Tab-separated table of C-alpha atoms and ligand atoms in Angstrom:
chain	number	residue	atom	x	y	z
A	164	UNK	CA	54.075	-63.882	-71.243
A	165	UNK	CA	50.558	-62.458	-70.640
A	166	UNK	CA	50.445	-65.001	-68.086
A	167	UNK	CA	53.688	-63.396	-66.484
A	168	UNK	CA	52.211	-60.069	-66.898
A	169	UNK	CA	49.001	-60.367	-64.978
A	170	UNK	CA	50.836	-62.949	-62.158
A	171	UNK	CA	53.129	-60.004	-61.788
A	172	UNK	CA	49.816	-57.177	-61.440
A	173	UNK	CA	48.314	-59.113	-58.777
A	174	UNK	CA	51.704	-59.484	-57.200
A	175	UNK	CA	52.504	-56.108	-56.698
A	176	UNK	CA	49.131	-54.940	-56.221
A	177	UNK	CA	48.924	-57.413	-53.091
A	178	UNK	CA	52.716	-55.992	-52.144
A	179	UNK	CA	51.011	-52.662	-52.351
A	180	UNK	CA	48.325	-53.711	-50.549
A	181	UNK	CA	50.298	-55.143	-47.320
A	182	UNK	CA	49.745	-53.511	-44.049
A	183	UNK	CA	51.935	-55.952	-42.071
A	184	UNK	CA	55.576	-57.754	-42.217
A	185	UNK	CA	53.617	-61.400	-42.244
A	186	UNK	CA	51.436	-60.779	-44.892
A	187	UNK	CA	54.441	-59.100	-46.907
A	188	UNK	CA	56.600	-62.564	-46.382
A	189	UNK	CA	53.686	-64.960	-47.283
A	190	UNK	CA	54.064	-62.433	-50.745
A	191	UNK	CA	57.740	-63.062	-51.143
A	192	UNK	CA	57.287	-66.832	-50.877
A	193	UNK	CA	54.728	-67.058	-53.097
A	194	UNK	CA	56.676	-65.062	-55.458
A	195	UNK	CA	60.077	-65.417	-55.258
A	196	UNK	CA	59.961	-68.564	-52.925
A	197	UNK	CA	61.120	-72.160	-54.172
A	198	UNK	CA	57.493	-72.849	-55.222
A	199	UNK	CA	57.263	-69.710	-55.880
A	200	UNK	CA	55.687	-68.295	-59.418
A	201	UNK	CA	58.354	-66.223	-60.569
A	202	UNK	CA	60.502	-69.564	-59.847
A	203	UNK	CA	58.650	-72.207	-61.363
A	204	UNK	CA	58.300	-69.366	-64.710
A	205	UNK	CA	62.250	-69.769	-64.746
A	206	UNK	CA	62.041	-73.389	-64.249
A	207	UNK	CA	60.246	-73.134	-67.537
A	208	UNK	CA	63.166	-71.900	-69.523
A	209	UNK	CA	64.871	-75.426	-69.273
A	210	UNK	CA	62.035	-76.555	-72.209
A	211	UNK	CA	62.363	-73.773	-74.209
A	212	UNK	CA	64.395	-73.597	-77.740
A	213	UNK	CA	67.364	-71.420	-77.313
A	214	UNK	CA	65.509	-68.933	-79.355
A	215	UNK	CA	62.549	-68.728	-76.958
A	216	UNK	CA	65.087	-68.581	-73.897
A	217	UNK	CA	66.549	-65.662	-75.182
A	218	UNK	CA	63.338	-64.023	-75.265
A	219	UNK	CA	62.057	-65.066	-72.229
A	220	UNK	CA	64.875	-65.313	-69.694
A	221	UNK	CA	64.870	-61.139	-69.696
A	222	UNK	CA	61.686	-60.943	-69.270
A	223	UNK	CA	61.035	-63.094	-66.133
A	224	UNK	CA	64.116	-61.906	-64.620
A	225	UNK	CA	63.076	-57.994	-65.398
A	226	UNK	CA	59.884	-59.601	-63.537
A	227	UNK	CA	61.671	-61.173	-60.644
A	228	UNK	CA	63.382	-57.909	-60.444
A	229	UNK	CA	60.538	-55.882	-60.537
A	230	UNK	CA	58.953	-57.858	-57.397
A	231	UNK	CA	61.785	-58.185	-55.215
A	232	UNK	CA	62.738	-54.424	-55.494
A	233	UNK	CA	58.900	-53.923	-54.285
A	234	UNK	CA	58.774	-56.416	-51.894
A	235	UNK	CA	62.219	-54.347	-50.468
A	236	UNK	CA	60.766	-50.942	-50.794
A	237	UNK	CA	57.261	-51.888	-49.044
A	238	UNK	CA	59.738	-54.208	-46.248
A	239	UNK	CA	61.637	-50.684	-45.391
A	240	UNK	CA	58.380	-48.868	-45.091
A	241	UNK	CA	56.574	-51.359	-43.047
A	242	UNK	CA	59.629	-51.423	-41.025
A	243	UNK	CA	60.025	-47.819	-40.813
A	244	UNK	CA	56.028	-47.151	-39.643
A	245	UNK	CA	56.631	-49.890	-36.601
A	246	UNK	CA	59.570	-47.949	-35.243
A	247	UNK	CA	57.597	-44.722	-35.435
A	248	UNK	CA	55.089	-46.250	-33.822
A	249	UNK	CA	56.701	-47.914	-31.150
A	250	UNK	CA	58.839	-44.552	-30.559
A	251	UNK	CA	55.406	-43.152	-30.372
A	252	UNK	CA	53.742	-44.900	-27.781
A	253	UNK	CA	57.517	-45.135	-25.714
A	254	UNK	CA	57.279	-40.835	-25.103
A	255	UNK	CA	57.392	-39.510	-21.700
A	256	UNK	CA	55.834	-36.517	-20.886
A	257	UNK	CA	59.033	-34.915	-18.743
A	258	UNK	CA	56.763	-32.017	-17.318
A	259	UNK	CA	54.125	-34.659	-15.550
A	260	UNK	CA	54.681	-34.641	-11.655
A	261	UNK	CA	57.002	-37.441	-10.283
A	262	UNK	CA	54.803	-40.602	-9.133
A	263	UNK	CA	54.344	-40.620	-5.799
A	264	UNK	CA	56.730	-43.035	-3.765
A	265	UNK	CA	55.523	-44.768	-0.913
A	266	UNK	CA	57.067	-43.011	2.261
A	267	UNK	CA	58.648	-44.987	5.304
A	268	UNK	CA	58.274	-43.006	8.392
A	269	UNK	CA	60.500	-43.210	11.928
A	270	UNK	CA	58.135	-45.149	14.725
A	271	UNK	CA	57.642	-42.776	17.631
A	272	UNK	CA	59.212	-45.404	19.652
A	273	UNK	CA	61.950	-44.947	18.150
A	274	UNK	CA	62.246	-41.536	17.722
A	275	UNK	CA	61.608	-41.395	21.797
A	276	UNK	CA	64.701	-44.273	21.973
A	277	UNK	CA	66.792	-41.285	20.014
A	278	UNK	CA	65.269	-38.742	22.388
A	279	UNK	CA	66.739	-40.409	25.150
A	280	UNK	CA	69.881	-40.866	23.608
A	281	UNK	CA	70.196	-37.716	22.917
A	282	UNK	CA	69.075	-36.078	26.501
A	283	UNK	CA	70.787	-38.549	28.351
A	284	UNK	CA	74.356	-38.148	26.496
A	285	UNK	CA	74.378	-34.646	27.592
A	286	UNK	CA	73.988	-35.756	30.934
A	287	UNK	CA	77.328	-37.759	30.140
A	288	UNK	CA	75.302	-41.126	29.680
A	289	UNK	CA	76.788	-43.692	27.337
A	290	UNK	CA	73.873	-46.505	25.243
A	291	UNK	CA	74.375	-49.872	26.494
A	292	UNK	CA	72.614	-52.893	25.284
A	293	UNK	CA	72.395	-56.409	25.843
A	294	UNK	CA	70.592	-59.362	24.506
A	295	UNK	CA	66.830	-60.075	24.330
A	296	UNK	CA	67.177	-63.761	24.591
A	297	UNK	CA	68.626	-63.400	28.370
A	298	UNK	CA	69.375	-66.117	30.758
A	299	UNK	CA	68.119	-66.574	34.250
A	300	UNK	CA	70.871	-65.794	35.912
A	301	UNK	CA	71.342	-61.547	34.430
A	302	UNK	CA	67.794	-61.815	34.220
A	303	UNK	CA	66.798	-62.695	38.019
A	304	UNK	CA	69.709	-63.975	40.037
A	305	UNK	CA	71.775	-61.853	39.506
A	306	UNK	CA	69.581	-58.911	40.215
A	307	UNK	CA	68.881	-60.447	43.708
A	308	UNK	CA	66.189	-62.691	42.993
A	309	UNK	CA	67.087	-66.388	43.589
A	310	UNK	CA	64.968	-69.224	42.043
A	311	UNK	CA	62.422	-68.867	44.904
A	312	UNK	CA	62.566	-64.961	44.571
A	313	UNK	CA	58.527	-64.255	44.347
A	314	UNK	CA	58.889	-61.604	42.561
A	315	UNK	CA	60.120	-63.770	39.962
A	316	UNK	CA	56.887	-65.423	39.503
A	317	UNK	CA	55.130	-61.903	39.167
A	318	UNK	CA	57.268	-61.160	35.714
A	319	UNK	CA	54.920	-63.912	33.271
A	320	UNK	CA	58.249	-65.190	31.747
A	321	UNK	CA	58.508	-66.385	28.442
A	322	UNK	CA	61.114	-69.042	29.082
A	323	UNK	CA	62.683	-71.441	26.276
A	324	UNK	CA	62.913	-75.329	26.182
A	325	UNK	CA	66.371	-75.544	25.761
A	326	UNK	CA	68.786	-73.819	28.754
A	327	UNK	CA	71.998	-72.294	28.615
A	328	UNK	CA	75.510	-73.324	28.624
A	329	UNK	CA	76.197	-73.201	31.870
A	330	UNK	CA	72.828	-74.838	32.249
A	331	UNK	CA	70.516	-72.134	33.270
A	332	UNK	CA	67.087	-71.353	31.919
A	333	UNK	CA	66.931	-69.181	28.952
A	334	UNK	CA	64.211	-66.446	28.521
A	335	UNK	CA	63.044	-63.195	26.925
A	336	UNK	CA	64.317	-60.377	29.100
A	337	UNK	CA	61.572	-59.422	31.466
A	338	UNK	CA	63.270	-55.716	31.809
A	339	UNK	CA	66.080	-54.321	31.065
A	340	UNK	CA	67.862	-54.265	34.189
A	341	UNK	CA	69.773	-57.430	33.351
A	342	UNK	CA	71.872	-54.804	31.080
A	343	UNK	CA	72.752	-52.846	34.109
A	344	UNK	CA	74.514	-56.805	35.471
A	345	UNK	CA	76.057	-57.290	32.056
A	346	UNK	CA	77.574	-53.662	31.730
A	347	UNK	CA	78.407	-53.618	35.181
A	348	UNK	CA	80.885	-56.875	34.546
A	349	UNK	CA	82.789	-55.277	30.922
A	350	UNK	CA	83.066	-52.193	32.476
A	351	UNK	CA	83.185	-52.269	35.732
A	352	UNK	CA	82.803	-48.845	38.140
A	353	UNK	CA	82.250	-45.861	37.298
A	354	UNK	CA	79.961	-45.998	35.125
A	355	UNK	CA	76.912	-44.408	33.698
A	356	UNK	CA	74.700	-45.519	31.234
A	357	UNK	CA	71.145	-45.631	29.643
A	358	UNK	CA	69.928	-48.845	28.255
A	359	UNK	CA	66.978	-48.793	25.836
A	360	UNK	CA	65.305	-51.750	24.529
A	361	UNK	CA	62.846	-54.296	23.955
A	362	UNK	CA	61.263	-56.979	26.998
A	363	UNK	CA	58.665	-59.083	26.862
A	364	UNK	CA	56.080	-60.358	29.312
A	365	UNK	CA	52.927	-62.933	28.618
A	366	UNK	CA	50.629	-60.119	29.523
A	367	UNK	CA	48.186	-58.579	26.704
A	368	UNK	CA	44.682	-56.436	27.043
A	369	UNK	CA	44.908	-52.684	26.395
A	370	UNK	CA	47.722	-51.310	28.509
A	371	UNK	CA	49.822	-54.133	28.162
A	372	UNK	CA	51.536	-55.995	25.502
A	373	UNK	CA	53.428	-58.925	25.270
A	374	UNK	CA	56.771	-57.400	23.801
A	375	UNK	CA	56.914	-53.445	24.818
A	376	UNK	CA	59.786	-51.128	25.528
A	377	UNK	CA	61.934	-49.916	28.564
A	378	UNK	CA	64.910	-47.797	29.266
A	379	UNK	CA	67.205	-48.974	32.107
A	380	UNK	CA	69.409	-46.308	33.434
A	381	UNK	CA	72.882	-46.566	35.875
A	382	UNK	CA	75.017	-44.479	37.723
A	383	UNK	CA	77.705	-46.029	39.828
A	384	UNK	CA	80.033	-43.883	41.646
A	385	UNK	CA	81.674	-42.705	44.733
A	386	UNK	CA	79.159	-40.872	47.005
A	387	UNK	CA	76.203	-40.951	44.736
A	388	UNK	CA	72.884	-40.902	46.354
A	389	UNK	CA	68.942	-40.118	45.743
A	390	UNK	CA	69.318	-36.334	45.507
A	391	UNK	CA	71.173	-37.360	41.966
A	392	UNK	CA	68.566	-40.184	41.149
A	393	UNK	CA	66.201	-37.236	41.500
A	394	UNK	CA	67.663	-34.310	39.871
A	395	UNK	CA	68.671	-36.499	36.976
A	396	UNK	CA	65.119	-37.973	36.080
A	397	UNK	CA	63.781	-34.350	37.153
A	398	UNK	CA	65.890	-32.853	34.316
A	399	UNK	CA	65.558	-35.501	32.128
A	400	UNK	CA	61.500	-34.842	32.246
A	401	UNK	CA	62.332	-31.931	31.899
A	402	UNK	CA	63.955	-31.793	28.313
A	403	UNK	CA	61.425	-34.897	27.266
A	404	UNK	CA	58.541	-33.172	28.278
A	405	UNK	CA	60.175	-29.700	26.800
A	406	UNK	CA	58.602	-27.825	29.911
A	407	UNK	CA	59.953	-26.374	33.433
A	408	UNK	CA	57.192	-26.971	35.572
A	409	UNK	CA	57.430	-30.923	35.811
A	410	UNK	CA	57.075	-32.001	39.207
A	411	UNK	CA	58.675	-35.493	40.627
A	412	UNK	CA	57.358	-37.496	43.495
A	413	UNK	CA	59.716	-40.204	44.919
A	414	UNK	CA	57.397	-42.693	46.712
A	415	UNK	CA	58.779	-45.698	48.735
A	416	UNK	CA	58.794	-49.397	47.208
A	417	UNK	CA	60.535	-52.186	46.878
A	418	UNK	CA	62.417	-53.821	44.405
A	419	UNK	CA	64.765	-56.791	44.668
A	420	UNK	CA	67.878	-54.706	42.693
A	421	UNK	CA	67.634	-51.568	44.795
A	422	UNK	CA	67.533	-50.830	48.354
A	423	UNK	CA	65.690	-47.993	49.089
A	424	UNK	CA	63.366	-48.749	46.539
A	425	UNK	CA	61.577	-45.786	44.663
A	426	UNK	CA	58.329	-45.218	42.382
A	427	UNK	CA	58.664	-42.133	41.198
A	428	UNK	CA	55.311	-40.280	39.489
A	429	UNK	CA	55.194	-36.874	38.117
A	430	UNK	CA	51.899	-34.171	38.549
A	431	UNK	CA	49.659	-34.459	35.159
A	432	UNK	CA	46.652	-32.313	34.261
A	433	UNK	CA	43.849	-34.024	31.980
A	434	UNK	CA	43.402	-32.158	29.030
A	435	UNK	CA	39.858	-33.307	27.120
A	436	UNK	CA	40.468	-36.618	27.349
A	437	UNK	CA	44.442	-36.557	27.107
A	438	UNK	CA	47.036	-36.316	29.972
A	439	UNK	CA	49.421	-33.362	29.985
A	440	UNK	CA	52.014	-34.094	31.837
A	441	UNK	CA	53.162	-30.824	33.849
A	442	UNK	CA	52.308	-28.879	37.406
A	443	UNK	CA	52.350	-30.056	40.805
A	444	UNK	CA	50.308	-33.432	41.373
A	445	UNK	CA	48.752	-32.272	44.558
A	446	UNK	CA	47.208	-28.582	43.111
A	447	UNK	CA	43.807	-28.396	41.630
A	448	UNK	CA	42.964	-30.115	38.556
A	449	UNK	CA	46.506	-32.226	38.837
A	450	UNK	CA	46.899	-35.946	39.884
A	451	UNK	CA	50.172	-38.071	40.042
A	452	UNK	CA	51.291	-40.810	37.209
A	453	UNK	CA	53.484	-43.245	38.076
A	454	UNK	CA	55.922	-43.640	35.325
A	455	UNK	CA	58.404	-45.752	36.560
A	456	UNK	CA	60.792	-47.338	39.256
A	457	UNK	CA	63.957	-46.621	40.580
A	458	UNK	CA	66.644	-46.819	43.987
A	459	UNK	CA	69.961	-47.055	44.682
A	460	UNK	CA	71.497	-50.398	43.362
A	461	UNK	CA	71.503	-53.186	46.302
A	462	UNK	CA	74.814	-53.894	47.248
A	463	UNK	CA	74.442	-57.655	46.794
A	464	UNK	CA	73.317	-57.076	42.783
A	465	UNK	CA	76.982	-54.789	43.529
A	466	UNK	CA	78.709	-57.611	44.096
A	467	UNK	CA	76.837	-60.080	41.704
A	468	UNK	CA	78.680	-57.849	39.113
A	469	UNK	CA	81.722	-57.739	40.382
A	470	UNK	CA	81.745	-54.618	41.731
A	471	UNK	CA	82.683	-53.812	44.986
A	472	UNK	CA	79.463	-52.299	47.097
A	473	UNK	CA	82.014	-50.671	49.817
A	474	UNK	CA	84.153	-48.294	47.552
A	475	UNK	CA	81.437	-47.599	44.775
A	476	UNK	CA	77.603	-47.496	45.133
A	477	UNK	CA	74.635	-45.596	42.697
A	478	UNK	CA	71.391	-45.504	41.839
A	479	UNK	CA	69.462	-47.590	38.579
A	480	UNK	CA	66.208	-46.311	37.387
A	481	UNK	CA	63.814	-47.821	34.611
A	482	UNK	CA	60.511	-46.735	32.635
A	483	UNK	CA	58.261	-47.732	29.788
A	484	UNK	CA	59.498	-46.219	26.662
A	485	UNK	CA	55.625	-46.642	25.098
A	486	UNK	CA	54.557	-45.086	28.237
A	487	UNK	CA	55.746	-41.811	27.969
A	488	UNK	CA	55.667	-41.709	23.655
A	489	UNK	CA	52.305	-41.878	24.172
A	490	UNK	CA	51.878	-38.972	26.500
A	491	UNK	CA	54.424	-37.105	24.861
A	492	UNK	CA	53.000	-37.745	21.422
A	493	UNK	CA	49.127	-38.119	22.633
A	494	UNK	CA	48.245	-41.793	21.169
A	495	UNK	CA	45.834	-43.577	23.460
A	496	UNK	CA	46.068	-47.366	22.482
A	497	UNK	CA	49.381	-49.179	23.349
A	498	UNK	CA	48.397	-52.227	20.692
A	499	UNK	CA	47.961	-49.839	17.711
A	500	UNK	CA	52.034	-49.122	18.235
A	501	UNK	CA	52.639	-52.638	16.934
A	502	UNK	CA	50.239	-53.298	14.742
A	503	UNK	CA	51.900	-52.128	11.623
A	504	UNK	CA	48.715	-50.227	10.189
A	505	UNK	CA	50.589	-47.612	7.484
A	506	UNK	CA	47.720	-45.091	8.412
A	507	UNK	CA	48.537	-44.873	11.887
A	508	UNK	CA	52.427	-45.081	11.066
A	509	UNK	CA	52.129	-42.379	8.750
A	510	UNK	CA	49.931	-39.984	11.351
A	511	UNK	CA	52.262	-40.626	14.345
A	512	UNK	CA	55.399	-41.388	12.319
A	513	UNK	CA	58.471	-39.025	12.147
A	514	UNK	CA	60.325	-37.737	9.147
A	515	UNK	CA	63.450	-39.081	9.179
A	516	UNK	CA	64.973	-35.563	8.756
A	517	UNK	CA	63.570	-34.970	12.469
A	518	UNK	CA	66.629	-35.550	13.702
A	519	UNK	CA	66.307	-34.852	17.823
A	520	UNK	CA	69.065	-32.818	18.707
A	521	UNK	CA	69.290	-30.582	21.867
A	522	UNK	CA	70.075	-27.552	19.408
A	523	UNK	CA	66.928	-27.955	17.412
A	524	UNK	CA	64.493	-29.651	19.839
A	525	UNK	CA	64.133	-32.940	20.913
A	526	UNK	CA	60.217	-33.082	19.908
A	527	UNK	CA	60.577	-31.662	16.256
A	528	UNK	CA	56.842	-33.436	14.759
A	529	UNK	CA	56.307	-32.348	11.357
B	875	DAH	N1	63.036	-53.630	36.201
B	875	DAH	C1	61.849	-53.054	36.797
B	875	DAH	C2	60.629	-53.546	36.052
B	875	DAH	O1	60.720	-53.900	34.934
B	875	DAH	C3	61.898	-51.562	36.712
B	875	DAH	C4	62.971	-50.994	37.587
B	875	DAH	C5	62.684	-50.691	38.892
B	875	DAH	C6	64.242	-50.804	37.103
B	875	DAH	C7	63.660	-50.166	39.715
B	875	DAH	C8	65.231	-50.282	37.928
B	875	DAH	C9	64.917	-49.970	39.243
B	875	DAH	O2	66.459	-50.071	37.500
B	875	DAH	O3	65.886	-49.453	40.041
B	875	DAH	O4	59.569	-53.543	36.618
């Protein structure tokens, strides 16, 4: 029994002394467990005379009771403390600021691509688009340059190893004219439309990279002719450029699709070392910029789309949608567009609440 007595000290004194779950079990086995002590003491009863077993059986199982309701208690407290703790170290501080997000932002390229959109549907222009992966024929043919056409070769095609269904070549669109042949035979005449997208020519140093961005525009009518082509892009500049005093110069060229051909450039003022676009080309100071080409559609690309060149004609214009971001928006280097670099994206980039409408501006830049 004095055995019993001190077994049962040490036992509750190591209970006591438990600081963790695990070293609380390894006390329950060694008490209460099938090897336990407090088992193999009632194992012991078996040898006893009935007189001893009377004696003893209360004891050890006042024992046993003694331990297990301590092994309980200390199991609820140890449980108890690890909730606290984990509840603890699980707080959030509600009045901390909000972790900062990481921010998309709108490219200016396509922000200008909206700008247009949105000037140009005023002027009563629909968006048209049409496929990147073009075939020869909307691409060249059919925009009056046959295979031997040399101002095909001038374009640095990208072309594809396999060909088209009807066996033609296919390519990357070199421009975006092709959308003016493919609009042309849904819709037929009249029609007016703006066609923004991506080309892509195997050109690349500074100026020039090998995928960029044009807009293609059309306007097919009865008794259109250049005085439109020219008011339209003039007012068009206009809103872009949200200034009066832009200043167009039609220059003759040539282009296969259009017959007369026109460059057209507008006066520009340098600035430090930036561009302005605005005054009169020819005054002091001013120079010309040629931003882009333009005529009144050939009849033969006419008829190529089905339409027929003696009841409807118009003119087609297109530009470099980079080109005129970039003066709008002052960036100097064409490659840094398309490089992906957040830094510059998040300098140059738009807010997507910068919605361009005529109402509120069409060069909102927070
Ligand atoms: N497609 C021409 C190019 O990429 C640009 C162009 C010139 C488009 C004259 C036109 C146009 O619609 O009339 O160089």
């Amino acid at each position: 029994m004095t055995e019993l007595t001190s077994q049962k000290d040490a036992s509750l004194a190591a209970i006591g002394a438990a600081t963790t779950l695990d070293a609380l079990e390894e006390q329950r086995v060694g008490a209460l467990g099938k090897k336990g002590w407090v088992s193999l003491a009632l194992k012991t009863l078996g040898q006893m005379s009935p007189d001893e077993r009377k004696e003893a059986a209360p004891a050890i199982q006042a024992v046993r009771g003694e331990v297990a309701a301590a092994i309980e208690a200390k199991k609820a407290a140890l449980e108890g403390a690890a909730l606290e703790a984990q509840l603890a170290s699980e707080t959030i501080d509600l009045t901390l600021p909000a972790p900062s997000v990481p921010q998309g932002s709108i490219h200016p390229v396509s922000q200008v691509m909206d700008e247009l959109a949105e000037i140009f549907a005023d002027l009563g222009f629909a968006v048209a688009t049409g496929p990147e992966i073009e075939d020869d024929w909307h691409n060249f043919t059919a925009l009056n340059m046959d295979e031997s056409h040399p101002a095909r070769a001038m374009h640095d095609t990208f072309y594809f190893p396999d060909t088209a269904e009807d066996g033609g070549k296919l390519l990357l669109r070199t421009h975006t004219s092709p959308v003016q042949i493919r609009s042309m035979k849904a819709q037929g005449a009249p029609i007016r439309i703006i066609a923004p997208g991506r080309v892509y020519r195997s050109d690349s140093d500074a100026t020039h990279t090998p995928m960029f961005h044009q807009v293609e525009g059309l306007v097919i009518d009865r008794d259109i002719h250049l005085g439109h082509l020219k008011w339209t892009l003039e007012t068009f500049f206009k809103a872009f450029f949200e200034r009066e005093d832009i200043t167009l110069r039609l220059r003759p060229s040539y282009f296969p699709f259009t017959e007369p051909s026109v460059e057209f450039d507008v006066g520009y003022a340098n600035e430090g070392n930036r561009r302005v676009v605005g005054g009169h080309g020819d005054d002091e100071g001013h120079d010309w910029m040629e931003l882009g080409g333009s005529g009144m559609v050939n009849r033969r690309v006419l008829e190529f789309a089905g339409v027929d060149p003696d009841e409807y004609q118009g003119f087609a214009f297109g530009l470099g949608i980079d080109r005129i971001a970039m003066l709008k928006y002052g960036m100097n280097d064409l490659r840094a567009f398309f490089d992906g670099d957040p830094r510059w994206l998040s300098h140059y980039g738009f807010s997507p609440y910068d919605q361009p409408t005529l109402s509120a501006g069409v060069g909102v830049k927070s």
